[in-house]
Coordinates of C-alpha atoms in Angstrom, one line a residue:
Chain A
E1 CA -14.6 15.8 -1.7
T2 CA -16.0 18.1 -4.6
V3 CA -19.7 18.5 -3.9
M4 CA -21.9 18.4 -7.2
T5 CA -25.4 20.5 -6.2
Q6 CA -28.2 20.2 -9.0
S7 CA -31.3 22.5 -8.9
P8 CA -33.9 22.0 -9.0
A9 CA -34.8 19.0 -7.7
T10 CA -37.9 18.7 -10.0
L11 CA -39.0 21.0 -12.8
S12 CA -42.0 20.7 -14.4
V13 CA -42.5 21.2 -18.4
S14 CA -44.3 20.4 -21.1
P15 CA -43.3 18.3 -24.6
G16 CA -42.3 21.0 -27.0
G17 CA -40.7 23.0 -24.7
R18 CA -37.4 23.8 -23.5
V19 CA -35.7 23.3 -20.3
T20 CA -32.4 24.7 -18.5
L21 CA -31.0 22.1 -15.9
S22 CA -28.2 23.8 -13.6
C23 CA -25.3 21.9 -11.7
R24 CA -22.8 23.6 -9.6
A25 CA -19.4 22.2 -7.7
S26 CA -18.3 23.2 -4.8
Q27 CA -14.6 24.0 -6.3
R28 CA -13.4 24.4 -9.8
V29 CA -13.3 21.1 -12.1
S30 CA -12.3 22.8 -15.1
N31 CA -15.0 21.5 -17.9
N32 CA -14.3 18.0 -16.4
L33 CA -18.3 17.5 -16.3
A34 CA -20.6 15.4 -17.9
W35 CA -24.4 15.1 -17.5
Y36 CA -26.2 11.4 -17.6
Q37 CA -30.0 10.6 -18.4
Q38 CA -31.7 7.6 -16.1
K39 CA -35.2 6.2 -17.2
P40 CA -36.8 4.3 -14.3
G41 CA -35.4 0.9 -14.6
Q42 CA -32.6 1.7 -16.8
A43 CA -29.0 2.2 -16.3
P44 CA -27.7 5.8 -16.5
R45 CA -26.6 6.9 -20.4
L46 CA -23.8 9.5 -20.8
L47 CA -25.1 12.6 -22.6
I48 CA -22.6 15.2 -22.3
Y49 CA -18.8 15.0 -21.5
G50 CA -16.3 17.9 -21.4
A51 CA -19.3 20.0 -20.5
S52 CA -20.5 20.4 -23.9
T53 CA -19.7 17.6 -26.0
R54 CA -22.4 15.5 -27.1
A55 CA -21.7 11.6 -26.6
T56 CA -21.9 9.1 -29.5
G57 CA -25.8 9.2 -30.7
I58 CA -26.8 12.3 -28.5
P59 CA -29.5 14.2 -30.3
A60 CA -28.6 18.0 -30.9
R61 CA -31.3 19.3 -29.0
F62 CA -29.2 18.5 -25.8
S63 CA -26.8 20.9 -25.0
G64 CA -24.3 21.5 -22.5
S65 CA -22.5 24.6 -21.4
G66 CA -20.5 26.2 -18.6
S67 CA -16.7 26.1 -17.2
G68 CA -15.0 25.9 -13.6
T69 CA -18.0 25.7 -11.2
D70 CA -21.1 26.6 -13.0
F71 CA -23.0 24.3 -15.4
T72 CA -26.1 23.9 -17.6
L73 CA -28.1 21.2 -19.4
T74 CA -30.6 22.6 -22.0
I75 CA -32.7 20.4 -24.0
S76 CA -34.6 22.0 -26.3
S77 CA -38.0 20.8 -27.8
L78 CA -38.7 18.9 -25.0
Q79 CA -40.0 14.8 -26.5
S80 CA -41.8 12.8 -24.3
E81 CA -38.9 10.1 -24.1
D82 CA -36.9 13.0 -22.4
F83 CA -39.0 12.7 -18.9
A84 CA -36.3 11.2 -16.9
V85 CA -33.9 11.9 -14.2
Y86 CA -30.8 14.0 -14.8
Y87 CA -27.2 13.7 -13.2
C88 CA -24.1 15.7 -13.3
Q89 CA -21.0 14.3 -12.5
Q90 CA -17.4 15.5 -12.3
Y91 CA -14.8 13.6 -13.4
N92 CA -11.9 16.2 -12.3
H93 CA -10.7 14.2 -9.4
W94 CA -10.2 10.4 -9.1
L95 CA -13.0 10.9 -6.2
Y96 CA -15.6 11.4 -8.6
T97 CA -19.1 13.0 -7.4
F98 CA -22.5 13.5 -8.8
G99 CA -25.2 15.6 -8.4
Q100 CA -28.3 14.7 -6.2
G101 CA -30.3 14.7 -9.7
T102 CA -33.0 16.9 -11.4
K103 CA -36.2 14.8 -12.3
L104 CA -37.9 16.2 -15.3
E105 CA -41.5 15.6 -15.3
I106 CA -44.6 16.7 -17.6
Chain B
E1 CA -22.0 -4.8 -29.1
V2 CA -20.5 -3.4 -25.7
Q3 CA -21.7 -5.4 -22.4
L4 CA -21.4 -5.6 -19.1
V5 CA -22.8 -8.2 -17.0
E6 CA -22.5 -7.8 -13.2
S7 CA -23.3 -11.0 -11.0
G8 CA -22.7 -11.9 -7.1
G9 CA -25.3 -9.6 -5.2
G10 CA -27.7 -10.9 -3.2
L11 CA -28.8 -10.9 0.5
V12 CA -25.9 -10.8 3.3
Q13 CA -25.9 -9.9 7.1
P14 CA -23.7 -6.7 8.5
G15 CA -20.2 -7.6 8.6
R16 CA -20.1 -10.7 6.2
S17 CA -18.6 -10.2 2.8
L18 CA -19.5 -10.5 -1.1
R19 CA -17.6 -10.5 -4.1
L20 CA -19.1 -9.0 -7.1
S21 CA -18.0 -9.7 -10.6
C22 CA -18.4 -8.1 -14.0
A23 CA -18.2 -10.1 -17.4
A24 CA -17.4 -7.4 -20.2
S25 CA -17.5 -8.1 -23.9
G26 CA -17.7 -6.1 -27.0
F27 CA -14.5 -4.2 -26.6
N28 CA -10.9 -4.1 -26.2
F29 CA -11.3 -4.5 -22.0
D30 CA -7.4 -4.0 -21.1
D31 CA -7.4 -0.6 -23.4
Y32 CA -9.9 1.1 -20.5
D33 CA -10.3 2.1 -16.7
M34 CA -13.8 0.4 -15.3
H35 CA -15.6 1.7 -12.1
W36 CA -18.2 0.5 -10.1
V37 CA -21.0 3.2 -9.7
R38 CA -24.1 2.4 -6.8
Q39 CA -27.4 3.5 -6.2
V40 CA -29.9 2.8 -3.4
P41 CA -33.1 2.3 -5.3
G42 CA -34.8 5.7 -5.6
R43 CA -31.8 7.7 -5.2
G44 CA -29.0 8.8 -6.8
L45 CA -25.7 7.8 -8.2
E46 CA -22.4 6.7 -6.0
W47 CA -19.0 6.2 -7.7
V48 CA -17.4 3.8 -5.5
S49 CA -14.1 2.7 -7.0
G50 CA -12.7 2.7 -10.0
I51 CA -9.5 0.9 -11.4
S52 CA -6.7 2.2 -14.5
W53 CA -6.4 -0.4 -17.5
N54 CA -3.5 -1.6 -15.9
S55 CA -4.2 -2.0 -12.3
D56 CA -1.5 0.4 -11.4
N57 CA -4.1 3.0 -9.9
M58 CA -7.2 2.3 -7.9
G59 CA -9.6 4.8 -5.9
Y60 CA -12.2 4.9 -3.6
V61 CA -14.7 6.8 -2.2
D62 CA -13.8 7.5 1.6
S63 CA -16.9 5.7 2.9
V64 CA -15.3 2.3 1.6
K65 CA -11.9 2.6 1.9
G66 CA -10.5 -0.3 3.7
R67 CA -13.6 -2.7 3.3
F68 CA -13.6 -2.8 -0.5
T69 CA -11.0 -4.1 -3.1
I70 CA -11.3 -3.4 -6.5
S71 CA -9.6 -5.4 -9.1
R72 CA -9.6 -6.9 -12.4
D73 CA -8.2 -9.9 -14.5
N74 CA -7.7 -8.9 -18.4
T75 CA -7.0 -12.3 -19.2
K76 CA -10.6 -12.5 -18.7
N77 CA -11.8 -9.3 -19.4
S78 CA -13.5 -9.4 -15.8
L79 CA -13.6 -6.7 -13.2
Y80 CA -14.6 -7.2 -9.6
L81 CA -15.3 -5.9 -6.4
Q82 CA -14.5 -7.4 -3.1
M83 CA -17.0 -6.1 -0.3
N84 CA -15.6 -7.0 3.3
S85 CA -17.3 -5.6 6.6
L86 CA -20.5 -5.2 4.9
R87 CA -23.0 -2.6 6.3
S88 CA -26.4 -1.8 5.8
E89 CA -25.7 1.6 4.1
D90 CA -23.9 -0.5 1.0
T91 CA -27.3 -1.4 0.2
A92 CA -27.6 -0.4 -3.5
L93 CA -27.7 -1.6 -7.2
Y94 CA -24.2 -2.0 -7.9
Y95 CA -23.1 -0.3 -11.8
C96 CA -19.9 -2.1 -13.5
V97 CA -19.1 1.1 -15.7
K98 CA -16.9 1.5 -19.0
D99 CA -14.7 4.6 -19.1
G100 CA -15.9 6.5 -21.7
P101 CA -14.8 9.0 -24.6
V102 CA -13.1 10.8 -21.5
A103 CA -11.5 9.5 -18.5
G104 CA -13.9 9.2 -15.5
T105 CA -17.2 9.7 -17.8
G106 CA -19.3 6.0 -18.1
D107 CA -20.7 5.5 -21.6
Y108 CA -21.6 1.7 -21.3
W109 CA -22.9 0.7 -17.9
G110 CA -24.2 -3.0 -16.9
Q111 CA -27.9 -3.4 -15.4
G112 CA -26.4 -4.0 -12.4
T113 CA -26.5 -6.4 -9.1
L114 CA -28.2 -5.7 -6.0
V115 CA -26.8 -5.6 -2.9
T116 CA -28.7 -6.1 0.4
V117 CA -27.4 -6.0 3.4
S118 CA -29.5 -6.6 6.3
S119 CA -30.0 -9.7 9.1

């Protein structure tokens, strides 16, 4: 099983700021890495796939990078609607796994 | 508009069975792999099971192997999860997820159905 580790668990930031979330895989997953956003009471929403490709309708302030085992999600110019929990997920192997999440709070 | 509507959740005693269903609409169901992902309220996400578009391939997380069975009926645009020998640790919100732009990603999620395993 590929274990995904996200850091930090919680990040306190101000609107308008820039933030970088990290995700590390316990083994190489190539660029088979996705990021999701989840707000309270809602299902997750796909933000990024292929480590760096934005999903349909995702604003350009969201960007992803990385390959192999280390990945980042950067959100520039934070908006109020961006405060949520973010999960990374590897889909390199049929047993897909998620990180434990990073909560972005004001 | 893509819609995924789960049903079948509820309160069940340990050791009993439950069958979840997911009704899909708004896309060509038989073109996509489908998945079940669960989430304990207030906790993280766990991929439970997936099935290929033609049912040739299925996968399960280790903790449910031998107890859960995923299936689909492309004539009914429906996905199922048969859950047997339920345990308290299976308590979670179960999401039905459509495979996304790349296999293994989920671009559409249902609102989930809550399964509570308790005596």
